[in-house]
Tab-separated table of N, CA and C in Angstrom:
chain	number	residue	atom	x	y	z
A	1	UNK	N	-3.038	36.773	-5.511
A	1	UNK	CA	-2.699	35.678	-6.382
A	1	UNK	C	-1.461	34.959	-5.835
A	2	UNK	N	-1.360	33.521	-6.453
A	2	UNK	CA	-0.255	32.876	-5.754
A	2	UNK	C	0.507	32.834	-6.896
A	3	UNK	N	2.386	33.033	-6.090
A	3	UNK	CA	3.347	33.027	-7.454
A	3	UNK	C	3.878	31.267	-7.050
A	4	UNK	N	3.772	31.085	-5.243
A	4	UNK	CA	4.447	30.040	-4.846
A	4	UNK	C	2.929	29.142	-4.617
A	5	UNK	N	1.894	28.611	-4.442
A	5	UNK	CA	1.389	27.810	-4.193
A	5	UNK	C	1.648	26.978	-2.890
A	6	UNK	N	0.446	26.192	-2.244
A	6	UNK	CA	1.178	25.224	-1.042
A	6	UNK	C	1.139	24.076	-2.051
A	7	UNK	N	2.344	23.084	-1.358
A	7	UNK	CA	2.542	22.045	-1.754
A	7	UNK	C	2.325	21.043	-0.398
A	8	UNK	N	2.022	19.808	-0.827
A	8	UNK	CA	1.754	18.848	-0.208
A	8	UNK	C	3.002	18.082	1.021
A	9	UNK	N	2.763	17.686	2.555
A	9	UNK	CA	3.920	17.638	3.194
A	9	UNK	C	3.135	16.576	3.636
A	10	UNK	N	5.036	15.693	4.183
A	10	UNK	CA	4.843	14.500	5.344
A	10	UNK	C	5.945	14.577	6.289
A	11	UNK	N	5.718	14.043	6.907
A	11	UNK	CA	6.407	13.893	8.464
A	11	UNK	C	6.189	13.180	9.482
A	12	UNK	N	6.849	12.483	10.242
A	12	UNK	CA	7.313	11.597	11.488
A	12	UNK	C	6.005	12.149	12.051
A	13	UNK	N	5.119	11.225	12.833
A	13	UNK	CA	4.602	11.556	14.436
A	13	UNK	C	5.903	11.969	15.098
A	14	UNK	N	5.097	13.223	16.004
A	14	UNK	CA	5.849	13.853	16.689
A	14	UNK	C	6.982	15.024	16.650
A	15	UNK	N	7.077	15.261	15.038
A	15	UNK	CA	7.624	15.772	14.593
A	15	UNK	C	7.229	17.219	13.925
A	16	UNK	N	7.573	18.607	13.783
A	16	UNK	CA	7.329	19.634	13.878
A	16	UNK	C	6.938	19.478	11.968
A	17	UNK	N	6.576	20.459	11.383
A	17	UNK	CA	6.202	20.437	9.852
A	17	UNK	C	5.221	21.827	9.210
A	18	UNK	N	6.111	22.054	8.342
A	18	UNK	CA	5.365	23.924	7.860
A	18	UNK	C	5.464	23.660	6.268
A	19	UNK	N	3.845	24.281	6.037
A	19	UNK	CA	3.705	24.324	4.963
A	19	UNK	C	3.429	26.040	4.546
A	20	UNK	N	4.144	26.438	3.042
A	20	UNK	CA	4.604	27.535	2.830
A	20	UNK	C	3.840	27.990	1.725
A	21	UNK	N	3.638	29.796	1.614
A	21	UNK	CA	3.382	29.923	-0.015
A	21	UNK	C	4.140	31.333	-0.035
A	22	UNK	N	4.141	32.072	-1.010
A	22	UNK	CA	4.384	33.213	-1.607
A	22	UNK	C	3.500	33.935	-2.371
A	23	UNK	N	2.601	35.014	-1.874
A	23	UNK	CA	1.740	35.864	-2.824
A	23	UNK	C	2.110	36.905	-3.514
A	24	UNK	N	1.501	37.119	-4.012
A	24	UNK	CA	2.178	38.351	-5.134
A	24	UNK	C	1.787	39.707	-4.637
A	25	UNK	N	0.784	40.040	-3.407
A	25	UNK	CA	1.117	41.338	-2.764
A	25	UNK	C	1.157	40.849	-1.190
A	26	UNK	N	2.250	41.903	-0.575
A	26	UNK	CA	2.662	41.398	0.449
A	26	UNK	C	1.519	42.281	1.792
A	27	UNK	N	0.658	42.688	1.300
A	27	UNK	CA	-0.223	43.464	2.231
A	27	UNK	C	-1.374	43.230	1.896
A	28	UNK	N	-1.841	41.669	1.573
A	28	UNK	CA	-2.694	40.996	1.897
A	28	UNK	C	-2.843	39.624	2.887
A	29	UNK	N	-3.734	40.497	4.052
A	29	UNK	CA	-3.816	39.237	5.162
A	29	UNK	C	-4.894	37.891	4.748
A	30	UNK	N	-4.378	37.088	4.904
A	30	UNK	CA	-4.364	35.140	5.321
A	30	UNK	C	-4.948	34.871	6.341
A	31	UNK	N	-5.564	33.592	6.103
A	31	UNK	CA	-6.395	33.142	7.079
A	31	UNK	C	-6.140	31.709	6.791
A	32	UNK	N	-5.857	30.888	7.962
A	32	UNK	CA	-5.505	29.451	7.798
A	32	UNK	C	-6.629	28.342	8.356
A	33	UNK	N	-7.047	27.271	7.228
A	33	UNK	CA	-7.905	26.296	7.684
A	33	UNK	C	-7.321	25.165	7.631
A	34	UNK	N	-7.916	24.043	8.596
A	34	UNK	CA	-7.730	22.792	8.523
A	34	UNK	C	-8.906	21.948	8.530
A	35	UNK	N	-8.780	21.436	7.193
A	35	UNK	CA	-9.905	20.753	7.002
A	35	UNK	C	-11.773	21.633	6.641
A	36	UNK	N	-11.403	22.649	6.185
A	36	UNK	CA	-12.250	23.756	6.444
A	36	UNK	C	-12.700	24.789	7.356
A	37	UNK	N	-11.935	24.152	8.757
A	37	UNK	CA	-12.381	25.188	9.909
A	37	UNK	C	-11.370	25.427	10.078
A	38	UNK	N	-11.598	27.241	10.619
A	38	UNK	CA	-10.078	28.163	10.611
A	38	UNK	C	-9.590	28.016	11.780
A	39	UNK	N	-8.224	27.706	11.747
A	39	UNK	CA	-7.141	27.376	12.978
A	39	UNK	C	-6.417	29.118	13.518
A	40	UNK	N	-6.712	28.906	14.938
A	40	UNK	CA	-5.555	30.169	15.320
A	40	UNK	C	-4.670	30.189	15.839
A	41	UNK	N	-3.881	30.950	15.685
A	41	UNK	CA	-2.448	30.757	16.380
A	41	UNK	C	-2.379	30.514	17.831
A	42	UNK	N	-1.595	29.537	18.050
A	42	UNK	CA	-1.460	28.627	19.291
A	42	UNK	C	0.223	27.813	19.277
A	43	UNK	N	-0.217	27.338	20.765
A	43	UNK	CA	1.124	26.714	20.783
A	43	UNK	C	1.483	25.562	19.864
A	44	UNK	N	0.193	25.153	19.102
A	44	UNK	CA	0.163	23.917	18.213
A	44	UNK	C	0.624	24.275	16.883
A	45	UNK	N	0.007	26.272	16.312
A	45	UNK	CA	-0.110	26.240	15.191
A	45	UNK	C	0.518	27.683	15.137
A	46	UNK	N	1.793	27.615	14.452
A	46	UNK	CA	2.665	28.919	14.472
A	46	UNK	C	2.000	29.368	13.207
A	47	UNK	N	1.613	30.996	12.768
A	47	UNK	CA	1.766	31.415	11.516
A	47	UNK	C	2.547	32.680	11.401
A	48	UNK	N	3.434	32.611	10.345
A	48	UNK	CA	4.126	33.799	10.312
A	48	UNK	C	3.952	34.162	8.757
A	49	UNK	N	4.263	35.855	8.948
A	49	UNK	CA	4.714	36.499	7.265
A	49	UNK	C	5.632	37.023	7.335
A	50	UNK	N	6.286	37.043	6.392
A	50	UNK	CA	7.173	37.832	5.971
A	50	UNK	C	6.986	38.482	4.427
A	51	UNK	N	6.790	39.452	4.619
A	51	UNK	CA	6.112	40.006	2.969
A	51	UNK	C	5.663	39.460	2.417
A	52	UNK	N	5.801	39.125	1.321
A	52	UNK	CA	5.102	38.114	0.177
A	52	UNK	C	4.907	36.762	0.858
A	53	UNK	N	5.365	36.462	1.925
A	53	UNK	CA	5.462	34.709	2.191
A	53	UNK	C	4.677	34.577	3.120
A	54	UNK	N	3.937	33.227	3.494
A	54	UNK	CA	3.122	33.123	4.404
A	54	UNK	C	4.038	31.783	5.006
A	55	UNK	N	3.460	31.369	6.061
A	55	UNK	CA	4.086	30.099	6.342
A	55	UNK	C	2.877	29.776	8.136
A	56	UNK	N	3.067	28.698	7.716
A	56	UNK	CA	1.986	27.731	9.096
A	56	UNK	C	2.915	26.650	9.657
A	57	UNK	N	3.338	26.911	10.824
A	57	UNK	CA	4.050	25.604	11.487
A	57	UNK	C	3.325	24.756	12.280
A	58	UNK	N	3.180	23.096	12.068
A	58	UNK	CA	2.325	22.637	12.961
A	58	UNK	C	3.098	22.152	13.725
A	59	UNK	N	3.360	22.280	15.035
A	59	UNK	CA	4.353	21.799	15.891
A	59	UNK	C	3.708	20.262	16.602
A	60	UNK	N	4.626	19.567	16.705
A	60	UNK	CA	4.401	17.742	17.312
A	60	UNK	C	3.089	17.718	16.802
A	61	UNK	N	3.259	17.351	15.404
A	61	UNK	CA	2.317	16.894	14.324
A	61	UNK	C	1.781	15.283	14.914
A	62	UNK	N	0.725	15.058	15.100
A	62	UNK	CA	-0.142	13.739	15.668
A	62	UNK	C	-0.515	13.170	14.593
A	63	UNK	N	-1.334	12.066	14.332
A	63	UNK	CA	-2.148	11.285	13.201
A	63	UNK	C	-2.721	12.249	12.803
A	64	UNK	N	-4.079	12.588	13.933
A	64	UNK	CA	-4.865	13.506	13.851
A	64	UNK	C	-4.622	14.640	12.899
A	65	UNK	N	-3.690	15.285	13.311
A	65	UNK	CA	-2.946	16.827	12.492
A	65	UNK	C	-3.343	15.998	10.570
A	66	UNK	N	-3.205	15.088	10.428
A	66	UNK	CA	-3.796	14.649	8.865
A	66	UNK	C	-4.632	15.085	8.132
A	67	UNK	N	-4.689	15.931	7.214
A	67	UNK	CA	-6.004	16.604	7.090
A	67	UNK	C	-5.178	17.533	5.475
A	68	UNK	N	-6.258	18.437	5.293
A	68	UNK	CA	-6.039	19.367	4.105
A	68	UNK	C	-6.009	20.810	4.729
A	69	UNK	N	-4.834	21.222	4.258
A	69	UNK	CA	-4.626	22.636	5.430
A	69	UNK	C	-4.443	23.444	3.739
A	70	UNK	N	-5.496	24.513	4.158
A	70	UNK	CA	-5.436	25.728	3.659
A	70	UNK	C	-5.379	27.039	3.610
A	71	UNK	N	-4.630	27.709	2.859
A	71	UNK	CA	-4.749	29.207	3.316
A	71	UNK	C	-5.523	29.995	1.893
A	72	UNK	N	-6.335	30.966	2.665
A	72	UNK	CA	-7.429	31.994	1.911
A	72	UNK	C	-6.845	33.521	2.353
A	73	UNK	N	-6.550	34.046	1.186
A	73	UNK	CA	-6.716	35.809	1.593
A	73	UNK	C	-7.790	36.510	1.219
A	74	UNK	N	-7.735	37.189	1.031
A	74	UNK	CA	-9.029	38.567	1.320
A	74	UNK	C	-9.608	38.319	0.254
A	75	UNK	N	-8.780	38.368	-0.924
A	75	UNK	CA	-10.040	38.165	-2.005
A	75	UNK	C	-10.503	36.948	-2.781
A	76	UNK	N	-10.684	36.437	-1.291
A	76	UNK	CA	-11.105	34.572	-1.555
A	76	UNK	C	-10.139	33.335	-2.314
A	77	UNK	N	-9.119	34.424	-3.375
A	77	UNK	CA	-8.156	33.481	-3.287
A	77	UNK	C	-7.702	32.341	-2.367
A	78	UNK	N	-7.375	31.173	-3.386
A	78	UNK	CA	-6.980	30.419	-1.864
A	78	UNK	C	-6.050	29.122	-2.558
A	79	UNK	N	-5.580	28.652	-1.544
A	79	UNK	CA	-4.319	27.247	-1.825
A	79	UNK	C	-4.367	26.424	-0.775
A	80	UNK	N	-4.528	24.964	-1.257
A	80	UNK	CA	-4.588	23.891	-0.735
A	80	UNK	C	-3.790	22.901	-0.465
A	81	UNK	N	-3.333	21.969	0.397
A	81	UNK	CA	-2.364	20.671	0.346
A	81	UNK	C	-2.889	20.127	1.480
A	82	UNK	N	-2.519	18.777	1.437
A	82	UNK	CA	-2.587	17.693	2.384
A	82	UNK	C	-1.483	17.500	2.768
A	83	UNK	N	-1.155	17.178	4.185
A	83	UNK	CA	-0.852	16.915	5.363
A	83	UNK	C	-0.940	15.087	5.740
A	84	UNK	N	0.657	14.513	5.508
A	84	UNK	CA	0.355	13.367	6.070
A	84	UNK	C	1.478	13.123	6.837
A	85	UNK	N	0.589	12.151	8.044
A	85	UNK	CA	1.474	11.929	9.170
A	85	UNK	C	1.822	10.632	9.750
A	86	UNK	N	2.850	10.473	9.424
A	86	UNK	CA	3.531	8.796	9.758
A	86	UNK	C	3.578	8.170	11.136
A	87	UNK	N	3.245	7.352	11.266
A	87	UNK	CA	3.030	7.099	12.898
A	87	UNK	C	4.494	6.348	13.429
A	88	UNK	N	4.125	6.511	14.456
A	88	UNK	CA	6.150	5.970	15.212
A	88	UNK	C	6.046	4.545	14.887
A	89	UNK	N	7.474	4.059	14.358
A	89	UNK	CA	7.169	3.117	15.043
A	89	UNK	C	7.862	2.054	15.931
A	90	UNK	N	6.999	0.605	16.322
A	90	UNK	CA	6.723	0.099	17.561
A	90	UNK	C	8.280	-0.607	17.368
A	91	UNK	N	9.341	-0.261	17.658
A	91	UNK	CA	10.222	-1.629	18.423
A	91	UNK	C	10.370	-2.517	18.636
């Protein structure tokens, strides 16, 4: 169960951006989607825990990176937010 929920984030093109939650047992593993298909850890997409907390870093966030990123644990529980990304701009 979620005590923290994800909440909804924005950020600069080009710019790094983590969206967070807190579950209520800390020895249940997470699984992270974007847009429905599950993302793995890469140089693009940090995930870390720390007990109760989950957290997903999307590093040099693009347009693209725009989307609904979610995390699901084991017992299908799950939490949702959107992801928006501001484009540079032109000079």
């Amino acid at each position: 169960m979620f005590i923290i929920p994800l909440t909804e984030a924005s950020c600069q093109e080009g710019k790094d951006i983590s969206f967070s939650c807190e579950v209520s047992d800390d020895k249940v593993p997470a699984r992270w989607f974007k847009d429905g298909v599950k993302i793995e850890p890469s140089d693009k997409y940090v995930m870390k825990k720390d007990g109760r907390k989950h957290s997903l870093t999307i590093k040099d966030a693009q347009l693209d990176d725009r989307a609904e990123y979610t995390i699901k644990l084991k017992d299908d529980k799950e939490s949702t937010a959107p992801l928006f990304v501001e484009g540079k701009e032109i000079a």
